[in-house]
mmCIF file of C-alpha atoms in Angstrom:
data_model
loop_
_atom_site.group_PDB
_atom_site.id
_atom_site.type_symbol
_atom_site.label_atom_id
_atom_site.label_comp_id
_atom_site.label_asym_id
_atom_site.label_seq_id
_atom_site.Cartn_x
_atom_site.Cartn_y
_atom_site.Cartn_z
ATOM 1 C CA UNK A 1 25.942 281.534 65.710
ATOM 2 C CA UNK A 2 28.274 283.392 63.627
ATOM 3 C CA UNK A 3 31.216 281.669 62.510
ATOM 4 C CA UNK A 4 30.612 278.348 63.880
ATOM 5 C CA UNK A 5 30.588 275.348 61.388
ATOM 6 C CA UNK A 6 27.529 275.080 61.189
ATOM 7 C CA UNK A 7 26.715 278.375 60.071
ATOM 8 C CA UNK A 8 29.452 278.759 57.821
ATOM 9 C CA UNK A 9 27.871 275.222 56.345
ATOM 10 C CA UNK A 10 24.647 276.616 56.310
ATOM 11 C CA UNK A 11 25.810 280.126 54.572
ATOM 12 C CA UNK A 12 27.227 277.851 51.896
ATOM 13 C CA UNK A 13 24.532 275.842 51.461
ATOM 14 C CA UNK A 14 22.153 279.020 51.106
ATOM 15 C CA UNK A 15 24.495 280.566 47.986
ATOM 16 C CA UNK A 16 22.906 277.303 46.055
ATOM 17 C CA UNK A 17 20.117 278.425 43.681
ATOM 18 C CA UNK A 18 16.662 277.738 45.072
ATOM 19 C CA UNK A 19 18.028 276.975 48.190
ATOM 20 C CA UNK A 20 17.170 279.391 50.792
ATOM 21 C CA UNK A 21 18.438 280.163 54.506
ATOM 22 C CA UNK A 22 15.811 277.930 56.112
ATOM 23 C CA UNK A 23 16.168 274.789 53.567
ATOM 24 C CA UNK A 24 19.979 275.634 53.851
ATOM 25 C CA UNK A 25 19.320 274.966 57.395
ATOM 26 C CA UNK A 26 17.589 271.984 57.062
ATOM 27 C CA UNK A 27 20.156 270.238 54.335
ATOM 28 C CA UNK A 28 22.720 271.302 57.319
ATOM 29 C CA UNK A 29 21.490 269.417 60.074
ATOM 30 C CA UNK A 30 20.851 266.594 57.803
ATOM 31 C CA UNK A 31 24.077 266.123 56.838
ATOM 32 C CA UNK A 32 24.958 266.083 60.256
ATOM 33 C CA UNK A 33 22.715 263.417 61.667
ATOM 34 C CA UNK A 34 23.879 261.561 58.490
ATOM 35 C CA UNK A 35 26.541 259.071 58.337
ATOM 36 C CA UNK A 36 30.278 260.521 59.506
ATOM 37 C CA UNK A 37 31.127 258.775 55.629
ATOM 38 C CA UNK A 38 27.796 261.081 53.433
ATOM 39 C CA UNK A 39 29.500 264.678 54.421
ATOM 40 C CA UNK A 40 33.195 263.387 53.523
ATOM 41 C CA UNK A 41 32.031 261.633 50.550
ATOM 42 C CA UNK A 42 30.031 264.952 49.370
ATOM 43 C CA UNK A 43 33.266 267.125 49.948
ATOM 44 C CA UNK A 44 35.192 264.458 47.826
ATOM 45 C CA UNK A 45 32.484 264.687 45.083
ATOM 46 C CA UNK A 46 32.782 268.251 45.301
ATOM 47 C CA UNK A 47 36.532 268.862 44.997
ATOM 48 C CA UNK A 48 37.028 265.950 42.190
ATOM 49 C CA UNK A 49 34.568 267.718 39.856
ATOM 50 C CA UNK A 50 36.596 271.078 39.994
ATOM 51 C CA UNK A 51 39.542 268.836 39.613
ATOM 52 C CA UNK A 52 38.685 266.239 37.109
ATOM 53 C CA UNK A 53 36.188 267.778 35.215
ATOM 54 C CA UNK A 54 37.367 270.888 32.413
ATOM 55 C CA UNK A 55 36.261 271.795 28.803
ATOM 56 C CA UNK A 56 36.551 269.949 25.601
ATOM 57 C CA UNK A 57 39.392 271.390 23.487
ATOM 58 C CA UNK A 58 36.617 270.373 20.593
ATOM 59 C CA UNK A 59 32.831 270.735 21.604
ATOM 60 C CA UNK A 60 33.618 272.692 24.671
ATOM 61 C CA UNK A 61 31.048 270.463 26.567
ATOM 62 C CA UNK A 62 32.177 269.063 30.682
ATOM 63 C CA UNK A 63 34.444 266.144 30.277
ATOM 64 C CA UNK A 64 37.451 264.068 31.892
ATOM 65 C CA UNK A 65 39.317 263.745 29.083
ATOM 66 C CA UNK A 66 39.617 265.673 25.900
ATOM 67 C CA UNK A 67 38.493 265.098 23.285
ATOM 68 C CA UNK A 68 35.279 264.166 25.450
ATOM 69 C CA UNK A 69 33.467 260.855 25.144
ATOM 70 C CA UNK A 70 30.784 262.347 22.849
ATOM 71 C CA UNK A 71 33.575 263.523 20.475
ATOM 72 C CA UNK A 72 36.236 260.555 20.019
ATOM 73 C CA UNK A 73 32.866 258.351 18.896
ATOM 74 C CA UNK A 74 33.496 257.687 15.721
ATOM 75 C CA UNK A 75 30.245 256.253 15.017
ATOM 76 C CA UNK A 76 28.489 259.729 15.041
ATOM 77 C CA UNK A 77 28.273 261.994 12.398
ATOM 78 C CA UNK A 78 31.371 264.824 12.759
ATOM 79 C CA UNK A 79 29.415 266.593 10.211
ATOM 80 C CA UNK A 80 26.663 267.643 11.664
ATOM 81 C CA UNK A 81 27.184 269.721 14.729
ATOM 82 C CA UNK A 82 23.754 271.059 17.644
ATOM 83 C CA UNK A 83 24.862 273.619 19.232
ATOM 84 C CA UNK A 84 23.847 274.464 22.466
ATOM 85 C CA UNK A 85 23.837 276.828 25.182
ATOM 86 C CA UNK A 86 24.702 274.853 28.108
ATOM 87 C CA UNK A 87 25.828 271.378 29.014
ATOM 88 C CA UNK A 88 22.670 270.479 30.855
ATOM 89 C CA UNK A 89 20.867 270.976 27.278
ATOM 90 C CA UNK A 90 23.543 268.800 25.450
ATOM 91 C CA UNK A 91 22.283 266.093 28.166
ATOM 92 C CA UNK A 92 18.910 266.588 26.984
ATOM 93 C CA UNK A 93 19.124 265.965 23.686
ATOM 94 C CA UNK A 94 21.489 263.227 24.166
ATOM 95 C CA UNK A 95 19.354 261.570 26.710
ATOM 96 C CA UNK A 96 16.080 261.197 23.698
ATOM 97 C CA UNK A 97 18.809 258.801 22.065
ATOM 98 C CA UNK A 98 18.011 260.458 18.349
ATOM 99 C CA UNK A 99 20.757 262.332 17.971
ATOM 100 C CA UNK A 100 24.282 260.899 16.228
ATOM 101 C CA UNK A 101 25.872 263.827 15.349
ATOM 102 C CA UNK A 102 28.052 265.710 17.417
ATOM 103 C CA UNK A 103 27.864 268.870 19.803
ATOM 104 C CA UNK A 104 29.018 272.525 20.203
ATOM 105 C CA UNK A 105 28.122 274.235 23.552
ATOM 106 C CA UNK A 106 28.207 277.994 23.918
ATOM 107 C CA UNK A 107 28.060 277.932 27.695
ATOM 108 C CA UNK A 108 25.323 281.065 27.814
ATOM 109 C CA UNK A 109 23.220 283.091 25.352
ATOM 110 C CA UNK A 110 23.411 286.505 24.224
ATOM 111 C CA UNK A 111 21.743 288.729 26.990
ATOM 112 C CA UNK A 112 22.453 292.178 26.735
ATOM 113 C CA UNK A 113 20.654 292.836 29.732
ATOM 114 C CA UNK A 114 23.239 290.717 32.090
ATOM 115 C CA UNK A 115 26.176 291.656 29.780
ATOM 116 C CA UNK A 116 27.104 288.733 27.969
ATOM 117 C CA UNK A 117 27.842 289.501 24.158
ATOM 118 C CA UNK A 118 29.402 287.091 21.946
ATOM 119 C CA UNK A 119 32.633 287.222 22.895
ATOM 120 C CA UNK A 120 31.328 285.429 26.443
ATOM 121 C CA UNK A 121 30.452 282.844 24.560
ATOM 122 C CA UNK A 122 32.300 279.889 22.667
ATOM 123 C CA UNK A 123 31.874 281.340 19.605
ATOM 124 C CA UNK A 124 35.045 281.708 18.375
ATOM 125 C CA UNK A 125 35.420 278.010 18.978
ATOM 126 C CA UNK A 126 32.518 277.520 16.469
ATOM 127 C CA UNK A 127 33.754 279.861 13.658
ATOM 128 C CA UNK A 128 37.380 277.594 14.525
ATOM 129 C CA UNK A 129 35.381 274.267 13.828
ATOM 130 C CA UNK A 130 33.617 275.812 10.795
ATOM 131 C CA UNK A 131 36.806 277.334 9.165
ATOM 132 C CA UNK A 132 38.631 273.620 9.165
ATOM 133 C CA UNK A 133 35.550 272.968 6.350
ATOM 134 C CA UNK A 134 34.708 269.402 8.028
ATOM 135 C CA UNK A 135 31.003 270.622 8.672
ATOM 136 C CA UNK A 136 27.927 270.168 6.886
ATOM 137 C CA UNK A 137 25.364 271.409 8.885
ATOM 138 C CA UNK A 138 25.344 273.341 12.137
ATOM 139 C CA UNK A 139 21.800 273.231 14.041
ATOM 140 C CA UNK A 140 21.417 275.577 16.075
ATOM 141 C CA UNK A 141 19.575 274.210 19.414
ATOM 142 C CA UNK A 142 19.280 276.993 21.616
ATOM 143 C CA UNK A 143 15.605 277.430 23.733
ATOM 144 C CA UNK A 144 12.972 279.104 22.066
ATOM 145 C CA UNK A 145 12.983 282.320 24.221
ATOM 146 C CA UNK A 146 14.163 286.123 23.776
ATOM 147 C CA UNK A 147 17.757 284.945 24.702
ATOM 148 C CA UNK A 148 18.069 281.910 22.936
ATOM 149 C CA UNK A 149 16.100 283.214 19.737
ATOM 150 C CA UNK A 150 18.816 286.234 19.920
ATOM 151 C CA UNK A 151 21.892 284.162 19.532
ATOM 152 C CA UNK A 152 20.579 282.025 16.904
ATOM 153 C CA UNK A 153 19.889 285.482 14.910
ATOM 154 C CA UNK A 154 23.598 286.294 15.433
ATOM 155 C CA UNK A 155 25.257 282.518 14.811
ATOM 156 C CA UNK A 156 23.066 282.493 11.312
ATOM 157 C CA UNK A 157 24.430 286.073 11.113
ATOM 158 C CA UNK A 158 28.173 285.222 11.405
ATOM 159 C CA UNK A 159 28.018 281.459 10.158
ATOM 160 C CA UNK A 160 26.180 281.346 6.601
ATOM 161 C CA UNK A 161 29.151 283.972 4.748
ATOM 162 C CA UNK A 162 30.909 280.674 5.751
ATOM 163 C CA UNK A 163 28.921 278.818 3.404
ATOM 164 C CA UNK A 164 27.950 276.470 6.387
ATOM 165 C CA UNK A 165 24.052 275.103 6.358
ATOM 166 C CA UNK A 166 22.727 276.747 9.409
ATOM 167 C CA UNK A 167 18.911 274.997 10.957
ATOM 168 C CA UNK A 168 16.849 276.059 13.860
ATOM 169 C CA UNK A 169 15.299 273.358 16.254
ATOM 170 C CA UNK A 170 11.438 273.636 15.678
ATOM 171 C CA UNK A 171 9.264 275.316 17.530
ATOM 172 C CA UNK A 172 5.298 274.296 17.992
ATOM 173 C CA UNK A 173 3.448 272.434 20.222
ATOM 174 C CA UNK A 174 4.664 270.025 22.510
ATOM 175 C CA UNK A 175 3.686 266.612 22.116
ATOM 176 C CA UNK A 176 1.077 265.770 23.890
ATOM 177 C CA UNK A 177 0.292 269.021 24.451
ATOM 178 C CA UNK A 178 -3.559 270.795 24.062
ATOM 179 C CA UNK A 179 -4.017 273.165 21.682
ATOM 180 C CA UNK A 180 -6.916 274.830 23.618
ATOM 181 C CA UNK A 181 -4.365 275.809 26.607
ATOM 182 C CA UNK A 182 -1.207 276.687 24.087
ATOM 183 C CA UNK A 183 0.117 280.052 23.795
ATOM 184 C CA UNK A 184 -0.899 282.171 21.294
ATOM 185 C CA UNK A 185 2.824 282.470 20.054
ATOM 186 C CA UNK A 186 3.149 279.127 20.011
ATOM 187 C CA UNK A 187 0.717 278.109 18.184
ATOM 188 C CA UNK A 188 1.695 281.095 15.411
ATOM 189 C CA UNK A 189 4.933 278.979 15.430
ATOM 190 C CA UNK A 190 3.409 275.875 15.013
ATOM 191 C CA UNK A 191 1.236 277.209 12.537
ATOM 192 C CA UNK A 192 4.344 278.625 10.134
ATOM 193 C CA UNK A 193 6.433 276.049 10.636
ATOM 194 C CA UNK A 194 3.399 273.119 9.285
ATOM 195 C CA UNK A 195 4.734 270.483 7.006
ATOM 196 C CA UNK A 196 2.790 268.510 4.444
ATOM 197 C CA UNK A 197 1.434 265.205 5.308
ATOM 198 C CA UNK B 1 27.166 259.236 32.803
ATOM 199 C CA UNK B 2 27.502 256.483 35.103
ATOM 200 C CA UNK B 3 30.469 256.539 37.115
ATOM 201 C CA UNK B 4 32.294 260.350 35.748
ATOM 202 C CA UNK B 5 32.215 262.944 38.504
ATOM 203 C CA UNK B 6 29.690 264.923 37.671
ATOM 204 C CA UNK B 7 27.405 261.859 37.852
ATOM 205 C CA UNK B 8 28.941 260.797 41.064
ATOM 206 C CA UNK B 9 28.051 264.881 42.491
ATOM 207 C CA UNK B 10 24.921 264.930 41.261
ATOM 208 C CA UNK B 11 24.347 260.998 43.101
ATOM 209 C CA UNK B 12 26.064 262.322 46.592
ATOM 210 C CA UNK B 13 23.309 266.134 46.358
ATOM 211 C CA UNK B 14 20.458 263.978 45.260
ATOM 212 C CA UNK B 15 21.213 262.305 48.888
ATOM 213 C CA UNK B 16 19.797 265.214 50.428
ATOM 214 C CA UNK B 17 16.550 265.385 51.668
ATOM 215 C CA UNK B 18 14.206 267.438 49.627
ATOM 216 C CA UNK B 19 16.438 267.074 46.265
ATOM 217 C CA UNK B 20 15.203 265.390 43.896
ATOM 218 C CA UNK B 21 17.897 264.072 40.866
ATOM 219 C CA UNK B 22 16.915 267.351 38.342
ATOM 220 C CA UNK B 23 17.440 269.594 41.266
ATOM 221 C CA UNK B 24 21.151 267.906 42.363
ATOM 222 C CA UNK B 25 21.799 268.195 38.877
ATOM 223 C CA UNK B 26 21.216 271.642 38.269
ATOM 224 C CA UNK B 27 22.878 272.461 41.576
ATOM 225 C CA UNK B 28 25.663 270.212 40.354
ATOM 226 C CA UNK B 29 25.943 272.319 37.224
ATOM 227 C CA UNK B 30 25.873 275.532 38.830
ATOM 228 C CA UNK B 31 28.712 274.429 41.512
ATOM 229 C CA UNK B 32 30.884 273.831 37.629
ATOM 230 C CA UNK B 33 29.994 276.667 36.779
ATOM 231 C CA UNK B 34 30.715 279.220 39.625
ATOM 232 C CA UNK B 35 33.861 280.761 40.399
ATOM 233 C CA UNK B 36 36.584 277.947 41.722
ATOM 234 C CA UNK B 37 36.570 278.852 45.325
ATOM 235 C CA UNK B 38 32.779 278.191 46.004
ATOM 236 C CA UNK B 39 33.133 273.796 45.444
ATOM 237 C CA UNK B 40 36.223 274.228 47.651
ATOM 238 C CA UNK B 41 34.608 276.369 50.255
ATOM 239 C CA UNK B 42 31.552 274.219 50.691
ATOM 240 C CA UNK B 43 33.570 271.158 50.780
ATOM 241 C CA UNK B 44 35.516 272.710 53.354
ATOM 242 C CA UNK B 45 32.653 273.500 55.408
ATOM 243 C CA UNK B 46 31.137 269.627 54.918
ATOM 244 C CA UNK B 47 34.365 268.423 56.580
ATOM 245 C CA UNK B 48 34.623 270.903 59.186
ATOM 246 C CA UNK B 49 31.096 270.873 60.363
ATOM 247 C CA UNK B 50 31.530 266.964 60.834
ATOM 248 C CA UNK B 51 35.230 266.988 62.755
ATOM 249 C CA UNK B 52 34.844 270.218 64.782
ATOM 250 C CA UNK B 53 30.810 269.509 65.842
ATOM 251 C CA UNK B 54 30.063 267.255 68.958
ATOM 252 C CA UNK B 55 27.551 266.686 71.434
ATOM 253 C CA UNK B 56 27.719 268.815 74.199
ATOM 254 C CA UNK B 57 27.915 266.082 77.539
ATOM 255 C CA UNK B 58 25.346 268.315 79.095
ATOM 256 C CA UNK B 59 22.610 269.288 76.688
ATOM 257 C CA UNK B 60 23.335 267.278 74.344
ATOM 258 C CA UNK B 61 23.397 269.926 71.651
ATOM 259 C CA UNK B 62 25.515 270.545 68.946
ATOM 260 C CA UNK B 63 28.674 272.477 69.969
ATOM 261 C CA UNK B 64 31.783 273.285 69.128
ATOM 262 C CA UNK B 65 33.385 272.998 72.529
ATOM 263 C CA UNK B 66 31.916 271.244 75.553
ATOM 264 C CA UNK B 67 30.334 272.600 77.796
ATOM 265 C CA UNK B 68 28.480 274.732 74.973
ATOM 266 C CA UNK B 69 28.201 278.109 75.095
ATOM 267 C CA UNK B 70 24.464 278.133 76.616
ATOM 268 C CA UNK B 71 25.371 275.776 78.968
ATOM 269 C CA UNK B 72 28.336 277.431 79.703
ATOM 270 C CA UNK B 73 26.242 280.918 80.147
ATOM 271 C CA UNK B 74 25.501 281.989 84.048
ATOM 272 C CA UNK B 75 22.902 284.169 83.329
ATOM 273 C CA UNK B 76 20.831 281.479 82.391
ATOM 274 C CA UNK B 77 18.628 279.945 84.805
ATOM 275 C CA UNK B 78 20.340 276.585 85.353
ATOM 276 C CA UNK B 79 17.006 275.355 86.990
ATOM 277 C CA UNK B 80 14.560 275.488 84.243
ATOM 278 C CA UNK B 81 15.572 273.277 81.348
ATOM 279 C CA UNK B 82 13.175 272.765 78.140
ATOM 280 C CA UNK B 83 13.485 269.348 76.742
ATOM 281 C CA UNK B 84 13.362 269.800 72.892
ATOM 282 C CA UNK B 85 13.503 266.833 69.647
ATOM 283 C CA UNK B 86 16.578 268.456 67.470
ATOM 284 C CA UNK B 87 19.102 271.235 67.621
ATOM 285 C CA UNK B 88 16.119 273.368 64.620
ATOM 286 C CA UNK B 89 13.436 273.506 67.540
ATOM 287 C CA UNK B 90 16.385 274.856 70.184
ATOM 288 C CA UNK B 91 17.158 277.657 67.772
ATOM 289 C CA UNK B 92 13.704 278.365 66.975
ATOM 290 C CA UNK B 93 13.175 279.006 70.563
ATOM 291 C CA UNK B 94 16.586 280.447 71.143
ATOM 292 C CA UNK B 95 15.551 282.762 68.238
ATOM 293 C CA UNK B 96 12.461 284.048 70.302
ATOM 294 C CA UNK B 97 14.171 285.831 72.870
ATOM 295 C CA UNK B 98 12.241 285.031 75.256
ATOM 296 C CA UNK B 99 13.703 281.492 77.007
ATOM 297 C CA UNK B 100 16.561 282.502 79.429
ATOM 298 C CA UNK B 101 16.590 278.745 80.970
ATOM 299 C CA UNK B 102 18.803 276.114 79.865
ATOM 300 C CA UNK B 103 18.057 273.247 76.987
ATOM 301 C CA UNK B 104 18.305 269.094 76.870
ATOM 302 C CA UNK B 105 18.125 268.064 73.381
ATOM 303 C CA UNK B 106 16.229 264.087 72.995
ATOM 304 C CA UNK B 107 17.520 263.956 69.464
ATOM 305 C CA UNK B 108 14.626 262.493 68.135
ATOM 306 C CA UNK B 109 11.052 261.469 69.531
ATOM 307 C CA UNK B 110 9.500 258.422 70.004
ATOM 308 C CA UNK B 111 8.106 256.303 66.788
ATOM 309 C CA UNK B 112 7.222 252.639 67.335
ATOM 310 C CA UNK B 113 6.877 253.090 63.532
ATOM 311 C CA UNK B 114 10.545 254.202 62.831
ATOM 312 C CA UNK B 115 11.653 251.270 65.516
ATOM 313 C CA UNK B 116 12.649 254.431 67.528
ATOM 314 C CA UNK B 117 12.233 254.369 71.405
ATOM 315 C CA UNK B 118 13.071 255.571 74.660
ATOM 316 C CA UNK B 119 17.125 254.007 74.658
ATOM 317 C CA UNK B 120 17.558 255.690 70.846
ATOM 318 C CA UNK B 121 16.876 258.765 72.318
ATOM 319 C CA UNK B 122 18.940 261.179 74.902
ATOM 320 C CA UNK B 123 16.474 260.127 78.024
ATOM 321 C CA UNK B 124 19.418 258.682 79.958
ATOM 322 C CA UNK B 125 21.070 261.822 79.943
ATOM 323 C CA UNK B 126 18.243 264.049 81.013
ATOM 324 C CA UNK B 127 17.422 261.532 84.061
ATOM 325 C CA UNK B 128 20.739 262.098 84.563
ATOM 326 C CA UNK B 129 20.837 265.734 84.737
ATOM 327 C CA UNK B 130 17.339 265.245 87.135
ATOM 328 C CA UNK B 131 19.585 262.876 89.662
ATOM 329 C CA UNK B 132 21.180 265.743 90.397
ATOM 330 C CA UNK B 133 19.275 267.604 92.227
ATOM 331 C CA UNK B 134 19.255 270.762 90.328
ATOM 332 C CA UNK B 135 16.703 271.179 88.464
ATOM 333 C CA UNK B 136 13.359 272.537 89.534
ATOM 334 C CA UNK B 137 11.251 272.502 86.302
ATOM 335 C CA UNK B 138 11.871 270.812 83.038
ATOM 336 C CA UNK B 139 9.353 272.152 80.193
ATOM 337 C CA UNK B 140 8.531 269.376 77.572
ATOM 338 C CA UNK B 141 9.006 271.384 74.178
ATOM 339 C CA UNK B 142 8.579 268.277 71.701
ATOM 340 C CA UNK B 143 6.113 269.583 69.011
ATOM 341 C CA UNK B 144 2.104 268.994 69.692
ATOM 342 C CA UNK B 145 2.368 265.940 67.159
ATOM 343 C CA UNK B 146 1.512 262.396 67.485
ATOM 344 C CA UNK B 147 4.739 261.717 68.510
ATOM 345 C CA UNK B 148 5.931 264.859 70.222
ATOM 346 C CA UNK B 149 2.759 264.114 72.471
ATOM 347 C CA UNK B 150 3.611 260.828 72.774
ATOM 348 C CA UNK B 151 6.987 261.449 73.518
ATOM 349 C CA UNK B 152 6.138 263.997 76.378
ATOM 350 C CA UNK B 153 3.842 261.705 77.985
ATOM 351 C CA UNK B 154 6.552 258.911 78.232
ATOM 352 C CA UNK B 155 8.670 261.506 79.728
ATOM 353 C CA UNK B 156 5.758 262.925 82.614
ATOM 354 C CA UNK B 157 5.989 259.069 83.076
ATOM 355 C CA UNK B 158 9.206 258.513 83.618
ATOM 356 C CA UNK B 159 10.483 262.228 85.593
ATOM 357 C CA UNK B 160 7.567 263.059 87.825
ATOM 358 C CA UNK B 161 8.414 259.900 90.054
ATOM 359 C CA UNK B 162 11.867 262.074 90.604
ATOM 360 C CA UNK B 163 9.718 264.778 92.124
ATOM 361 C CA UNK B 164 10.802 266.991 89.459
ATOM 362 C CA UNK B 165 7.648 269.379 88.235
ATOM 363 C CA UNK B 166 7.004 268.794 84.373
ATOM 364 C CA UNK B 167 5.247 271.195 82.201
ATOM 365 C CA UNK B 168 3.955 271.115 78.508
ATOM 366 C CA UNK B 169 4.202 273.800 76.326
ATOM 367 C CA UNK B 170 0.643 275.569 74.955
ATOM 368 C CA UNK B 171 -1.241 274.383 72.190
ATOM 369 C CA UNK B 172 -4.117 276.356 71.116
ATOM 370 C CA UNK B 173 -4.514 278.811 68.375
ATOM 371 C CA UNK B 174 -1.067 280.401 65.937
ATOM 372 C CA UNK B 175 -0.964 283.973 67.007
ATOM 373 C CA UNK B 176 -1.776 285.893 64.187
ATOM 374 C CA UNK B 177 -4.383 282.585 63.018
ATOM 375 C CA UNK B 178 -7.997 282.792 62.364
ATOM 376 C CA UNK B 179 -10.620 280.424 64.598
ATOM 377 C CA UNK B 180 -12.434 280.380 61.250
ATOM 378 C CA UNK B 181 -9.680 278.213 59.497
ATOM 379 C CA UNK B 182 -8.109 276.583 62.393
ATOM 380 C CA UNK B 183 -8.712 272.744 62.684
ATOM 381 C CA UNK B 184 -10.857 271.184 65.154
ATOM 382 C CA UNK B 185 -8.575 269.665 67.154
ATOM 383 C CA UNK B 186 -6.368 272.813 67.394
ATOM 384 C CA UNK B 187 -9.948 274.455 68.453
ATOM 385 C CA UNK B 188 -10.823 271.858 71.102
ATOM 386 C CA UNK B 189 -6.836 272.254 72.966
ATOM 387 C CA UNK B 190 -7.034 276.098 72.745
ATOM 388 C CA UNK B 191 -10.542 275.942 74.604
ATOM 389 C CA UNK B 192 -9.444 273.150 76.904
ATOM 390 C CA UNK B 193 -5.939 275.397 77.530
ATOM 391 C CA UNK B 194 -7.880 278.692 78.183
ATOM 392 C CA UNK B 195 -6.934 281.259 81.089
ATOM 393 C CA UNK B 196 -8.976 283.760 83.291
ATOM 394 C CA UNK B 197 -7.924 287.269 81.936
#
């Protein structure tokens, strides 16, 4: 059971994060009691998205065409840039439908534990965007965690010499939330960051 | 979103059983992000697994070339067969060690539910395999389920007339289990199932 297909499918399968050898296994045999068309139109799916899909000369988010979709819309706000960490995140925000400004995405955070410094990141692209003076106000929308906390230190670091209005996403309690089973850091967070009623 | 690829990738892995539409799409984002070989190499592997895999004409398993390589094997007893549901419970046997007989493979069991009976599944092909004269034992390995039971009962029905001998795999107790927190059923089979020691 070596280097038959359906190990080699299954070995693939298993390099998938959260997917182990014995779901890998699973997924496998699925797809092949599934319809001759689902495996073929998977494989399609697969190989057009490394084809089709590349970076944004602009926002640096996943696109078809560049500029991107979210860029060419003239109807949102090209002064007022979130920036991101990933592309995934971009769709979050996007999806609440609150948003009309426009997007920067780092792809990563600064962790010097797995190596990545700023020069990993789209950075560079930011300072680029920043420099053509176009920008009012860059915020910075990175998670609330070591990581993310860590590269918004360093973009408010390198961005406000530029004279560039740099804001951090709030942290506090999520809506809807209890206060009784909050963390103790959150609610610190929440607690600085109260505004008047 | 609707209709770009990424959309269409995450629609095709959200297919699968198990994945749920925030799991496809942070599999689909990972697949963008790894290294450009890994989207090819999985496609790849979808397309080979369904042109290169067939059923074996004898056991009905999945092979690459027919006969398949355990039916293809003289030192396995060509006499004793076990009839299991899917290709998973052959390898979980296989896996054991222990079985040096030869396989059929129903693809399926019986489910008046599902619409699924005896002509769905490949009975045909093990009353074929009977008519020839042989066999001497066939071991019913469907799992101790409603309709693994079910489906080996249909099966004593329909072989014994052949004067083949049919046997049941044990159910009793997991080896390893505790009587304490086994259920009562499993209780009841391991006490009707017991053996003089």
């Amino acid at each position: 059971m070596a280097t038959d297909p359906i190990s080699r499918l299954i070995r693939e399968l298993a390099k998938l994060p959260g997917i182990g050898e014995k779901t890998a296994s699973r997924l496998a045999f699925h797809i092949l009691r599934a319809p001759g068309e689902y495996a073929r139109d998977l494989a399609q799916s697969l190989i057009e998205v490394k084809e089709k899909i590349r970076l944004c000369g602009t926002c640096m988010n996943l696109t078809e065409q560049d500029p991107c979709a979210l860029c060419s819309d003239v109807r949102r706000d090209a002064t007022i840039v979130a920036v991101v960490a990933t592309p995934p995140d971009l769709y979050a925000i996007e999806r609440t439908g609150g948003f009309r400004g426009r997007y920067h995405v780092l792809h990563g955070v600064l962790s010097p534990l797995e190596g990545i410094g700023p020069d990993d990141l789209r950075i560079k692209e930011l300072l680029g965007r920043v420099a053509k003076g176009e920008l009012k106000e860059l915020i910075v929308a990175t998670s609330p965690n070591v990581e993310g906390e860590a590269t918004a230190l360093y973009l408010a670091k390198v961005l406000r010499p530029l004279g560039i209005k740099v804001t951090r996403i709030a942290s506090g309690l999520a809506v809807g939330g209890e206060l009784e089973y909050a963390d103790g850091v959150t609610i610190t967070r929440a607690l600085e960051g109260r505004r008047e009623m």
